[in-house]
Tab-separated table of N, CA and C in Angstrom:
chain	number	residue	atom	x	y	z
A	1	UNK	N	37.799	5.088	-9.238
A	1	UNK	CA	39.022	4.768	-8.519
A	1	UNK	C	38.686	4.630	-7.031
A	2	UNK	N	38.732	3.407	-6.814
A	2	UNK	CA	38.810	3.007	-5.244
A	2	UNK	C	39.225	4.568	-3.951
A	3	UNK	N	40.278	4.772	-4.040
A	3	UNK	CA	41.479	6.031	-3.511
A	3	UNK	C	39.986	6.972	-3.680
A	4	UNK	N	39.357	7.687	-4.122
A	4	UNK	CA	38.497	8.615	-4.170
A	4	UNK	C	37.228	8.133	-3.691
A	5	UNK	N	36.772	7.232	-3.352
A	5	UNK	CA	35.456	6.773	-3.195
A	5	UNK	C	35.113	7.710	-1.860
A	6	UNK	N	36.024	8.146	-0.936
A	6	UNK	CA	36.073	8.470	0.284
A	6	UNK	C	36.170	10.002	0.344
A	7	UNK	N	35.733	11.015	0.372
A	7	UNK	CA	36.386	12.398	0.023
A	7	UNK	C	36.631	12.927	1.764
A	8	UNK	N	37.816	13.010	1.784
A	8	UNK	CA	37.800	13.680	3.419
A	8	UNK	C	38.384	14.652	3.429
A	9	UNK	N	37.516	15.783	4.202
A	9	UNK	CA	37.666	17.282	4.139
A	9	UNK	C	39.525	17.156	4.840
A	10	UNK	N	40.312	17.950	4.224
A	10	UNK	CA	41.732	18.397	4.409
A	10	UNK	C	41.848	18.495	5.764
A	11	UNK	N	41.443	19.443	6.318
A	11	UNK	CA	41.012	19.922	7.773
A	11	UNK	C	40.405	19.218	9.076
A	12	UNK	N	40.390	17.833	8.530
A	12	UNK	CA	40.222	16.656	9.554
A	12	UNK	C	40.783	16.781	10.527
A	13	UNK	N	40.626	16.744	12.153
A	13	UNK	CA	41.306	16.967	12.808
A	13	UNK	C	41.680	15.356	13.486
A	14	UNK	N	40.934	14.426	13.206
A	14	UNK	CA	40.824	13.073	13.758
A	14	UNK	C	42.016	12.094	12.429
A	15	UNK	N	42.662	12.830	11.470
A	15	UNK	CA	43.767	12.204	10.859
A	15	UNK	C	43.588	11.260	9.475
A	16	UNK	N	41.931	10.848	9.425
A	16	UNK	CA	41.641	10.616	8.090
A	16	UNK	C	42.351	11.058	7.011
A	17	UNK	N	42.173	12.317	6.608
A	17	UNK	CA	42.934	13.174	5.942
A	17	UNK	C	44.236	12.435	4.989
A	18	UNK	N	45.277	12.316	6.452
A	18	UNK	CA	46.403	12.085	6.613
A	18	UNK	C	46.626	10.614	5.910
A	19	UNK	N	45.818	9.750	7.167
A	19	UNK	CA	45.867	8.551	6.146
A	19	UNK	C	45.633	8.195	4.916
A	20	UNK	N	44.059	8.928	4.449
A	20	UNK	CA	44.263	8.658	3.061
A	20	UNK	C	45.108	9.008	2.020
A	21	UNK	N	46.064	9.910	2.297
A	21	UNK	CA	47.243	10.303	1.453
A	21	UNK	C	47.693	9.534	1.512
A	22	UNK	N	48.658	8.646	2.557
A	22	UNK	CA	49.728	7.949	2.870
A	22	UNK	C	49.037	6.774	1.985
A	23	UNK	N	47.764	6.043	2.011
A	23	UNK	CA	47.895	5.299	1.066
A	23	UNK	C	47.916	5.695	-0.046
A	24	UNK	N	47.036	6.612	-0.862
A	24	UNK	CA	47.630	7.105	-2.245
A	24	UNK	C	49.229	7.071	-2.534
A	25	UNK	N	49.669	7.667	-1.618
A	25	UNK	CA	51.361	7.743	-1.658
A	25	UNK	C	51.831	6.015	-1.578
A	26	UNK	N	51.393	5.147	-1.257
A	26	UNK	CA	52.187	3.752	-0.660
A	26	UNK	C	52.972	3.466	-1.788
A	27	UNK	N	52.547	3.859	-2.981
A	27	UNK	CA	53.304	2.842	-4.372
A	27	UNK	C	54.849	3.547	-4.625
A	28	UNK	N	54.701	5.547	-4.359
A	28	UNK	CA	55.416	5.848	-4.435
A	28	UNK	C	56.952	5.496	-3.110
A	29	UNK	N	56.693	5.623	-2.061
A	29	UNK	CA	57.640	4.791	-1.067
A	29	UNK	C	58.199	2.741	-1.287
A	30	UNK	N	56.938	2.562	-1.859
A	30	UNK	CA	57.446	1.311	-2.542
A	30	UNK	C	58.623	1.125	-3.177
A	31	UNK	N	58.521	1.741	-3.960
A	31	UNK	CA	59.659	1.939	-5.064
A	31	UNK	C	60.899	2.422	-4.504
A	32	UNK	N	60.781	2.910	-3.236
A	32	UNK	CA	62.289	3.488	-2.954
A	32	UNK	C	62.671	2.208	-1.843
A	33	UNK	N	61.846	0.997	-1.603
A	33	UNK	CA	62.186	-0.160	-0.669
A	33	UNK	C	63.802	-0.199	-1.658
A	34	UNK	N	64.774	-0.486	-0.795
A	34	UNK	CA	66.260	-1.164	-1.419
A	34	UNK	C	66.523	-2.648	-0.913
A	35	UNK	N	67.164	-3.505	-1.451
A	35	UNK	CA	67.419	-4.843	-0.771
A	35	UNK	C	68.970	-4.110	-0.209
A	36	UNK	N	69.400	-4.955	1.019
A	36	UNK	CA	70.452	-4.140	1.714
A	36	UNK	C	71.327	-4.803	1.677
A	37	UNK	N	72.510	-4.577	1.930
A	37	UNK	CA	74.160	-5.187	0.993
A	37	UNK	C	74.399	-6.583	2.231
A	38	UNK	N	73.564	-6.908	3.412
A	38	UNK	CA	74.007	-7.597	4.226
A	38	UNK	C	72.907	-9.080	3.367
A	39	UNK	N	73.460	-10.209	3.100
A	39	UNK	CA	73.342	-11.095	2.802
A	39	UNK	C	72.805	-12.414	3.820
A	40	UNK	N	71.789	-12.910	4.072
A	40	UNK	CA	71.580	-13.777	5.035
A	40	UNK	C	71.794	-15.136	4.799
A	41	UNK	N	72.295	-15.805	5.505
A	41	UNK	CA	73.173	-17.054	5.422
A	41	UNK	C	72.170	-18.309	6.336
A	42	UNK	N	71.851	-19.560	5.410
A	42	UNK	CA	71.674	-20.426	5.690
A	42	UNK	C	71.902	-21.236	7.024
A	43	UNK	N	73.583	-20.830	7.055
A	43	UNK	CA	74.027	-21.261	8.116
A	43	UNK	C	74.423	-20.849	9.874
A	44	UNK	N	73.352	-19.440	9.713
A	44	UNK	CA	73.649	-18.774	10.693
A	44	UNK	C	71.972	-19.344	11.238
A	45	UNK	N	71.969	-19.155	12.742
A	45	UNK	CA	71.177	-19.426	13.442
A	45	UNK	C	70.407	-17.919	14.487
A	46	UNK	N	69.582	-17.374	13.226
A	46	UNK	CA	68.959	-16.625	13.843
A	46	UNK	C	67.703	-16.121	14.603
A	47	UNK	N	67.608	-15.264	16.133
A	47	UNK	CA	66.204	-15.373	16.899
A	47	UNK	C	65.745	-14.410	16.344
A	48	UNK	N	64.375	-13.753	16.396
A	48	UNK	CA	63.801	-12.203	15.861
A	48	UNK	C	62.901	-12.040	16.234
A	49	UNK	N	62.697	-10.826	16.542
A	49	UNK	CA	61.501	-10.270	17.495
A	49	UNK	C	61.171	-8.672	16.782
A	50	UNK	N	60.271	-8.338	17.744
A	50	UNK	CA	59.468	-6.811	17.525
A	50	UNK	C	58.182	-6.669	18.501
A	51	UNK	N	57.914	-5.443	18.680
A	51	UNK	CA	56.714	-5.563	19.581
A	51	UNK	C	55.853	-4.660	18.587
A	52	UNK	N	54.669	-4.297	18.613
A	52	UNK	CA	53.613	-4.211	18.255
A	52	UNK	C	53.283	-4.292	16.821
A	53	UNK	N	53.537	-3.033	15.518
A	53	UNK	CA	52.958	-3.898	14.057
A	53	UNK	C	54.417	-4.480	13.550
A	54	UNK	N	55.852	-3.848	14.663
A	54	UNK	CA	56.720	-4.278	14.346
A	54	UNK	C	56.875	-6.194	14.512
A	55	UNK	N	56.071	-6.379	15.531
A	55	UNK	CA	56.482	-7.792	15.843
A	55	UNK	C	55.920	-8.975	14.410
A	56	UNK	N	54.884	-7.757	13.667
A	56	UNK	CA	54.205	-9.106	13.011
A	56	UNK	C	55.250	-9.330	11.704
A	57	UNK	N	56.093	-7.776	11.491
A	57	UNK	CA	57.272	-7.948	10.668
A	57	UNK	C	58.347	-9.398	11.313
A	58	UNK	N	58.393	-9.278	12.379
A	58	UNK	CA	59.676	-10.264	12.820
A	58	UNK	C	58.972	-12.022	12.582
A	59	UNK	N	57.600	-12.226	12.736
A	59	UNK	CA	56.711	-13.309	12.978
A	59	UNK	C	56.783	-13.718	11.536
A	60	UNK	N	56.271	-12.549	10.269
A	60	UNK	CA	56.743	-12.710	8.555
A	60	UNK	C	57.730	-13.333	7.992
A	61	UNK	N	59.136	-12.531	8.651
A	61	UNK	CA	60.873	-12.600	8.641
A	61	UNK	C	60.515	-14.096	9.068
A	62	UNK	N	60.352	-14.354	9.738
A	62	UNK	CA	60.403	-16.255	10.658
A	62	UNK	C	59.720	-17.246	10.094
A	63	UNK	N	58.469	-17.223	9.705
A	63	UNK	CA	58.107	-17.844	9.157
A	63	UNK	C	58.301	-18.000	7.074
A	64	UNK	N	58.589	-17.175	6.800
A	64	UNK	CA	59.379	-16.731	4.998
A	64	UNK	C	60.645	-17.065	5.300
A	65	UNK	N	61.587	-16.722	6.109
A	65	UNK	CA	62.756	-17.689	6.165
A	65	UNK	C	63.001	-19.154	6.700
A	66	UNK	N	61.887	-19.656	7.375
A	66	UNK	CA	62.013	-21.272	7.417
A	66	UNK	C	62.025	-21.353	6.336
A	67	UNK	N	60.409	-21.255	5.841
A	67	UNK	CA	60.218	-22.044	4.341
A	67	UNK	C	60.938	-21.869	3.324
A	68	UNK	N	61.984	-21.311	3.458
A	68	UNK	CA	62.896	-21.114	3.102
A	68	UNK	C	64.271	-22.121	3.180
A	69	UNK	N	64.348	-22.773	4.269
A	69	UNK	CA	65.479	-22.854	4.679
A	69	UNK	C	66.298	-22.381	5.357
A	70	UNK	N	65.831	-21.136	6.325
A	70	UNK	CA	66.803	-20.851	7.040
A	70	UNK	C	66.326	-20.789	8.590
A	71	UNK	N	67.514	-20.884	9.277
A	71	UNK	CA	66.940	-21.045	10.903
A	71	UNK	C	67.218	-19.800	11.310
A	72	UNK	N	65.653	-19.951	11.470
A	72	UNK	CA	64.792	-18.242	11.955
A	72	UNK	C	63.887	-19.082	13.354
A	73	UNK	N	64.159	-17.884	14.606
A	73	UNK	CA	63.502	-18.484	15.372
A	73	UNK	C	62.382	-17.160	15.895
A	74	UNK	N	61.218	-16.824	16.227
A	74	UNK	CA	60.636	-15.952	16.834
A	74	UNK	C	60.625	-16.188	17.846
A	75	UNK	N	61.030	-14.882	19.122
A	75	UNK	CA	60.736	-14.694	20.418
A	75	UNK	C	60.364	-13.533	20.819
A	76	UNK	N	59.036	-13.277	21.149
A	76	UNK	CA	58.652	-12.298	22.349
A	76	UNK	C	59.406	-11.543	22.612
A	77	UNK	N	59.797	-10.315	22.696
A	77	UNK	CA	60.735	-8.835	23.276
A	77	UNK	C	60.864	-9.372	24.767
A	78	UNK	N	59.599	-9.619	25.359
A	78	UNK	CA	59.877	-9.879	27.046
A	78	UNK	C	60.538	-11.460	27.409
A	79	UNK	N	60.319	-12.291	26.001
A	79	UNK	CA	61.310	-13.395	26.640
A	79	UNK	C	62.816	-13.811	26.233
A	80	UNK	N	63.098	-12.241	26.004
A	80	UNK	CA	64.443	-12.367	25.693
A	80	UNK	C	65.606	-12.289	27.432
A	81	UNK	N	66.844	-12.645	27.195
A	81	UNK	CA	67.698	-12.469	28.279
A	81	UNK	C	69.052	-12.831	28.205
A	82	UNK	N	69.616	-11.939	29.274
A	82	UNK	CA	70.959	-12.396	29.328
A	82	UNK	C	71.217	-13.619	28.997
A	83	UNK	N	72.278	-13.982	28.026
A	83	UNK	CA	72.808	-14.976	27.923
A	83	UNK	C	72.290	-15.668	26.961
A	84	UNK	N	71.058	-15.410	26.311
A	84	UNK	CA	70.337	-15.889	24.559
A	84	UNK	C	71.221	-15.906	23.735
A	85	UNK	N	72.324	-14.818	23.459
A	85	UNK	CA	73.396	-15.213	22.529
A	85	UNK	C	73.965	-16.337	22.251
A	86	UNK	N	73.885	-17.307	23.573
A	86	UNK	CA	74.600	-17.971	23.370
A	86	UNK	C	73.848	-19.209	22.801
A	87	UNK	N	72.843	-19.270	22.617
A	87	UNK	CA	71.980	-20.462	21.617
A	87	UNK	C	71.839	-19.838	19.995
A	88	UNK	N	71.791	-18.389	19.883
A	88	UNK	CA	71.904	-18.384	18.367
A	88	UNK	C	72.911	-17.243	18.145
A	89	UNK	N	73.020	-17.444	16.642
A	89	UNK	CA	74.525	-16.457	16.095
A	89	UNK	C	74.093	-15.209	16.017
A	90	UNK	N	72.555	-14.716	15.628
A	90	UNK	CA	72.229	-13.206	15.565
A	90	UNK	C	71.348	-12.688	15.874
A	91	UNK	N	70.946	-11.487	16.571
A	91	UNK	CA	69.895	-11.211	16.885
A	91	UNK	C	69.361	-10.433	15.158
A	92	UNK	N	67.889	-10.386	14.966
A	92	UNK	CA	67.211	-10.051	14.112
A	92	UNK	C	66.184	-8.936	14.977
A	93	UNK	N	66.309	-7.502	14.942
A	93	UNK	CA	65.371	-7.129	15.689
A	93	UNK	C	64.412	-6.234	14.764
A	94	UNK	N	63.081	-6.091	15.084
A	94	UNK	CA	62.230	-5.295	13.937
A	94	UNK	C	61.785	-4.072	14.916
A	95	UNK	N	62.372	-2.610	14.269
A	95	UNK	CA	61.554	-1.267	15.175
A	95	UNK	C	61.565	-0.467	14.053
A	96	UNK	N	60.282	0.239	13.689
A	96	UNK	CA	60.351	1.444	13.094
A	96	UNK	C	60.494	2.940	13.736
A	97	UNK	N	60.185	2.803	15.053
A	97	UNK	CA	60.671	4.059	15.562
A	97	UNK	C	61.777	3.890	16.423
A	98	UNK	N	62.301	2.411	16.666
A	98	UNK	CA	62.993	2.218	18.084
A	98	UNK	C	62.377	2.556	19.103
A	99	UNK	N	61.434	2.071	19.108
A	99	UNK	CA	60.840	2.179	20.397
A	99	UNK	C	61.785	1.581	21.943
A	100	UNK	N	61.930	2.648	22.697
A	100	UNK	CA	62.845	2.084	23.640
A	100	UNK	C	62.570	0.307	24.428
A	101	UNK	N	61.158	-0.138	24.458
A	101	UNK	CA	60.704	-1.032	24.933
A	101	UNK	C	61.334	-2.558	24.041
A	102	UNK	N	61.058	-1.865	22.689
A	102	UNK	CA	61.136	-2.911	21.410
A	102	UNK	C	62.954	-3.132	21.298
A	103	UNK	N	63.590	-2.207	21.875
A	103	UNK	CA	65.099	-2.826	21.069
A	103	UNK	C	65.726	-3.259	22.585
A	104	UNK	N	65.307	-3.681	23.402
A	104	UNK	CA	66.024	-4.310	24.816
A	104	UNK	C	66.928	-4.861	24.281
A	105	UNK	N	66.519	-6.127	23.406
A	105	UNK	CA	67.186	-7.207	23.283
A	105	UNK	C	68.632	-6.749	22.899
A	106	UNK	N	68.855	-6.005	22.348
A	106	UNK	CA	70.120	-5.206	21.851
A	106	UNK	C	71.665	-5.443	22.493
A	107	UNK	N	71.023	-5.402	23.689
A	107	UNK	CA	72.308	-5.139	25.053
A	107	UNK	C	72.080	-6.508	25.066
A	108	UNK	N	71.513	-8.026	24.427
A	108	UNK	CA	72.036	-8.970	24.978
A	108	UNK	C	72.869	-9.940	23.657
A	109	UNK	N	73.145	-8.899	22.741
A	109	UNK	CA	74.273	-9.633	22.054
A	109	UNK	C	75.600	-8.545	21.737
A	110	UNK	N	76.412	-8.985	20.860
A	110	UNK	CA	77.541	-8.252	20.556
A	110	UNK	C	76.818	-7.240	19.282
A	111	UNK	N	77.615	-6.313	19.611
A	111	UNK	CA	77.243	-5.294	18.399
A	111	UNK	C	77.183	-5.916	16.627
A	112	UNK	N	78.252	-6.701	16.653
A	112	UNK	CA	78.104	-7.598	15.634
A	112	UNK	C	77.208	-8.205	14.950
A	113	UNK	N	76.810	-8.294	15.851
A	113	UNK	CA	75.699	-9.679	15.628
A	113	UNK	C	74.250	-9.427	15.872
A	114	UNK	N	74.089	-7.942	15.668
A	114	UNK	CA	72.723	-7.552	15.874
A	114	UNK	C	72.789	-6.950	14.527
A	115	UNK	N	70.780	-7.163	13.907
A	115	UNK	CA	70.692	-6.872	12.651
A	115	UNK	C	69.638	-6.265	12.668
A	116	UNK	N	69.575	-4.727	12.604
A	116	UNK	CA	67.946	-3.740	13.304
A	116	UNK	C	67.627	-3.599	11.490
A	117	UNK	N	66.466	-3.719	11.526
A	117	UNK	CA	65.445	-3.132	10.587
A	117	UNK	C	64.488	-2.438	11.569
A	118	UNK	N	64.837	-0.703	10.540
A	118	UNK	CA	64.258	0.081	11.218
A	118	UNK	C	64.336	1.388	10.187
A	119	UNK	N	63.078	2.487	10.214
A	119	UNK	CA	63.304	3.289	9.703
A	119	UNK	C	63.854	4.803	9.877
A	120	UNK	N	64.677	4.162	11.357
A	120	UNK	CA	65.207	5.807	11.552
A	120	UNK	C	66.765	5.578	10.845
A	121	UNK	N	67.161	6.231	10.563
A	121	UNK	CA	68.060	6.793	10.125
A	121	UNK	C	69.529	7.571	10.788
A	122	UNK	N	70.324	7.329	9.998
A	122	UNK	CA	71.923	8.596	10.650
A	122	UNK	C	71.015	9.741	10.735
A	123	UNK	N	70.326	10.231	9.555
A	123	UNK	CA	70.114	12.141	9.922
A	123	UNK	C	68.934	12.124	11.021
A	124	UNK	N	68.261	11.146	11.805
A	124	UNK	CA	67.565	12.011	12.758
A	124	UNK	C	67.834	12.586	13.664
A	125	UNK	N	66.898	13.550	14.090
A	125	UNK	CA	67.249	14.762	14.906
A	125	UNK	C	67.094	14.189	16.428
A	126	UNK	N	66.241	12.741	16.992
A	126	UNK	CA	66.690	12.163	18.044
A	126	UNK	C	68.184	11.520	18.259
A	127	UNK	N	68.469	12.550	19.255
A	127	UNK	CA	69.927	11.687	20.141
A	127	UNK	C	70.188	10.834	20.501
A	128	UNK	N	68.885	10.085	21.403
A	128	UNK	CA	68.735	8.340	21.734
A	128	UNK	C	68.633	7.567	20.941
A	129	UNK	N	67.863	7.980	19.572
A	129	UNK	CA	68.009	6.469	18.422
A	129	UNK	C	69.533	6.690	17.809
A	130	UNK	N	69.706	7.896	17.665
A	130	UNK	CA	71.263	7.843	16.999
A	130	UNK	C	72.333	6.832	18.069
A	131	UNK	N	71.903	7.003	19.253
A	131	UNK	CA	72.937	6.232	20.160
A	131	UNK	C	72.375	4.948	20.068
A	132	UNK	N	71.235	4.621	20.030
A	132	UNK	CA	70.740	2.811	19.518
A	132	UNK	C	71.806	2.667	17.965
A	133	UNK	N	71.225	3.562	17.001
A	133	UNK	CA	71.996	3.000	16.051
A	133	UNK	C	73.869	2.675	15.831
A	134	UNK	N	74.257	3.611	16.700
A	134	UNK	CA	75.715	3.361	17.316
A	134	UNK	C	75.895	2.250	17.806
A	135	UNK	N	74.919	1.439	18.482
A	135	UNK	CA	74.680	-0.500	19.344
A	135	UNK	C	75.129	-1.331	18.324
A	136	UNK	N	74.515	-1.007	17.177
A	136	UNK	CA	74.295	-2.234	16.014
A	136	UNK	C	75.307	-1.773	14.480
A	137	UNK	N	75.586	-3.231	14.531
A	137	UNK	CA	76.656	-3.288	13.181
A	137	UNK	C	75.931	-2.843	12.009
A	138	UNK	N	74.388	-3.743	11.686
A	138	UNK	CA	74.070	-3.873	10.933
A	138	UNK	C	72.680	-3.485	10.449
A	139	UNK	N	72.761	-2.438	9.776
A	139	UNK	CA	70.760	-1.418	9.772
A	139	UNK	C	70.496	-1.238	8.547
A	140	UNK	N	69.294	-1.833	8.622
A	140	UNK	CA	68.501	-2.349	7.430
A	140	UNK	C	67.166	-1.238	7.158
A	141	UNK	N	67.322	-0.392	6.616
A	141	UNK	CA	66.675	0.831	6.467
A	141	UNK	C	65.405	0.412	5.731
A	142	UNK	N	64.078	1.262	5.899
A	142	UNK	CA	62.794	1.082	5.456
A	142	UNK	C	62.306	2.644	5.118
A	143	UNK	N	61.546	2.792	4.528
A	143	UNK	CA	60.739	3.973	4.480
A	143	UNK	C	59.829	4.171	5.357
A	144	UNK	N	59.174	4.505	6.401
A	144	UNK	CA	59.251	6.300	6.316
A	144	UNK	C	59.726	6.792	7.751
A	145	UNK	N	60.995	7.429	7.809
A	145	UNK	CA	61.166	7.862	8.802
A	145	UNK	C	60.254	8.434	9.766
A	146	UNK	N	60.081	8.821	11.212
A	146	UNK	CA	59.307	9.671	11.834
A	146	UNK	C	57.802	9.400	11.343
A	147	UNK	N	57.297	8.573	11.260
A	147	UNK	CA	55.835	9.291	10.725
A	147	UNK	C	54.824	9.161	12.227
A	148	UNK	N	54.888	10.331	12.726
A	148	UNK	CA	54.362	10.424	14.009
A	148	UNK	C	53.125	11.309	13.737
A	149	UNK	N	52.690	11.564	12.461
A	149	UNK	CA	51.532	12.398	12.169
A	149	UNK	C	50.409	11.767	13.016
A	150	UNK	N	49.960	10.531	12.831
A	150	UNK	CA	48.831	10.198	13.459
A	150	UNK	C	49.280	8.516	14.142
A	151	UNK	N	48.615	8.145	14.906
A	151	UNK	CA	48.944	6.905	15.585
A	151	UNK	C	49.099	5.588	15.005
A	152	UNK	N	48.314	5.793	13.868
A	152	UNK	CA	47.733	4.365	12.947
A	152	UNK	C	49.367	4.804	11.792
A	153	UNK	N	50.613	4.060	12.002
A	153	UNK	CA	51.857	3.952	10.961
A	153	UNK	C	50.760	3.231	9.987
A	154	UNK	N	51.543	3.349	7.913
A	154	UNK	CA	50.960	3.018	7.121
A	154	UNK	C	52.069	2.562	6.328
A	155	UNK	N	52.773	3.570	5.880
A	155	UNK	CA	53.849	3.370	5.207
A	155	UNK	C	54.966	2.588	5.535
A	156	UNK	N	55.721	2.824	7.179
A	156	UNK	CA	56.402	1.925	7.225
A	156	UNK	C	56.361	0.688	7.320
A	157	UNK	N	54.608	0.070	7.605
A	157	UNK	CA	54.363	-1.226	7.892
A	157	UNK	C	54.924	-1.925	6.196
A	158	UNK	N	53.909	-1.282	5.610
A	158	UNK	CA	54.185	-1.323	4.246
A	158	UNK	C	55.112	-1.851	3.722
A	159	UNK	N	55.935	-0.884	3.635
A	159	UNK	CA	57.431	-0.865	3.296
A	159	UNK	C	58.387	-1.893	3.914
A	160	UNK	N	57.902	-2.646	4.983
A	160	UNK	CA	58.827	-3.354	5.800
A	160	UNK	C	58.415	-4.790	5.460
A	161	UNK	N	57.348	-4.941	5.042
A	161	UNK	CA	57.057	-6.140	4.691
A	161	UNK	C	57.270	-6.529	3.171
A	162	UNK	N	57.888	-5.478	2.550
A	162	UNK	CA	58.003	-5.310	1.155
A	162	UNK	C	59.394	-5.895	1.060
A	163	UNK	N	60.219	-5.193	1.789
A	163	UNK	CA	61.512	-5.387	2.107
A	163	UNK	C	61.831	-6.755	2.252
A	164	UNK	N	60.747	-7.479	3.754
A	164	UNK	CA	61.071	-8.957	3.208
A	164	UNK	C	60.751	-9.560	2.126
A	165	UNK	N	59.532	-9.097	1.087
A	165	UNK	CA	59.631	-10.018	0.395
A	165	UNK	C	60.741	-10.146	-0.685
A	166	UNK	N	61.389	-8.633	-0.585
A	166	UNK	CA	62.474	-8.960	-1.813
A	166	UNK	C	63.399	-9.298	-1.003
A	167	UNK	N	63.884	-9.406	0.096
A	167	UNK	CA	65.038	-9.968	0.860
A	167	UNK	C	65.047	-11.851	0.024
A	168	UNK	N	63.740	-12.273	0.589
A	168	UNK	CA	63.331	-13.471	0.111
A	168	UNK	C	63.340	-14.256	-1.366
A	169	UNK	N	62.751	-13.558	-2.077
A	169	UNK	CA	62.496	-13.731	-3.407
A	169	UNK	C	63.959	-13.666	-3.591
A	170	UNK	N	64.913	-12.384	-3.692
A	170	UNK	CA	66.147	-12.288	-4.004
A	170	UNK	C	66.685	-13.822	-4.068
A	171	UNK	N	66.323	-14.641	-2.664
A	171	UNK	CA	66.906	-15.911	-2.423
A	171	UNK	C	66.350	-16.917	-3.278
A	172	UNK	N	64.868	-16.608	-3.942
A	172	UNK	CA	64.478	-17.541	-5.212
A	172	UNK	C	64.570	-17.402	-6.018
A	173	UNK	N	65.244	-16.614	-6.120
A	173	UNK	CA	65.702	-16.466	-8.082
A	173	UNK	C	66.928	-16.378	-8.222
A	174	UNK	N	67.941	-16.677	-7.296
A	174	UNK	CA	69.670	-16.761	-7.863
A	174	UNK	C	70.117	-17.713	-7.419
């Protein structure tokens, strides 16, 4: 078995350890990916962004929904601005921790019309993402909350790109 080829002492202090669980674990968080009750529409004209492994989620989202058929546009976190609302109908934003840098764009549409995929949650124990998630109508939940164990995220990348593909697929098979 691939997963064992590697034996790393428990007691790692450099996070090996850690990671190699999280992939053993990936299949099990798989399975708890949900497709989310908000429906994406052909006819809406949406921009989407993310900054770091979040951005390559928003770059995925953009390019799987053209080929698709739908107008998905990618932009840069820093070339967003006042007044972008008014060329498309929704913002699409990608953060797994909310990173304060990554959800700017937030404050430049209506609460409405912003659509966060992200894996924090109502129960976290941060006050500032609970008040981000208060911004936005619409939150598109991922697995794994918090995973601040080591620097290198595994699971939520995972999980977020999983998410689009059944967002997607959903749209090729009905």
């Amino acid at each position: 078995d691939v997963e064992e080829w590697e034996c790393i002492d428990p007691n790692d202090s450099k996070g090996h350890y850690i990671l190699q669980k999280r992939v053993k674990e990936a299949n099990n968080f798989l399975k708890k990916v949900k497709l989310p009750d908000y429906k994406f529409s052909k006819n809406i004209k949406y921009v989407v962004s993310g900054i770091g492994s979040s951005e390559a989620h928003a770059r995925y989202f953009t390019y799987i929904g053209n080929e698709l058929g739908y107008n998905c546009t990618f932009k840069p976190i820093d070339s967003m601005y006042y007044g972008i609302s008014e060329y498309f109908d929704k913002l699409i934003i990608f953060s797994q921790g909310l990173s304060p840098h990554g959800i700017i764009p937030i404050k430049y549409f209506d609460k409405e019309d912003v659509i966060l995929f992200t894996s924090v949650t109502s129960n976290n124990k941060n006050k500032d993402k609970l008040l981000v998630l208060n911004e936005v109508d619409t939150i598109i939940n991922y697995p794994i909350e918090d995973e601040y164990d080591i620097l290198v995220r595994t699971i939520g990348p995972i999980c977020c790109f999983e998410l689009i593909n059944r967002i997607f697929n959903e749209d090729t098979t009905t």
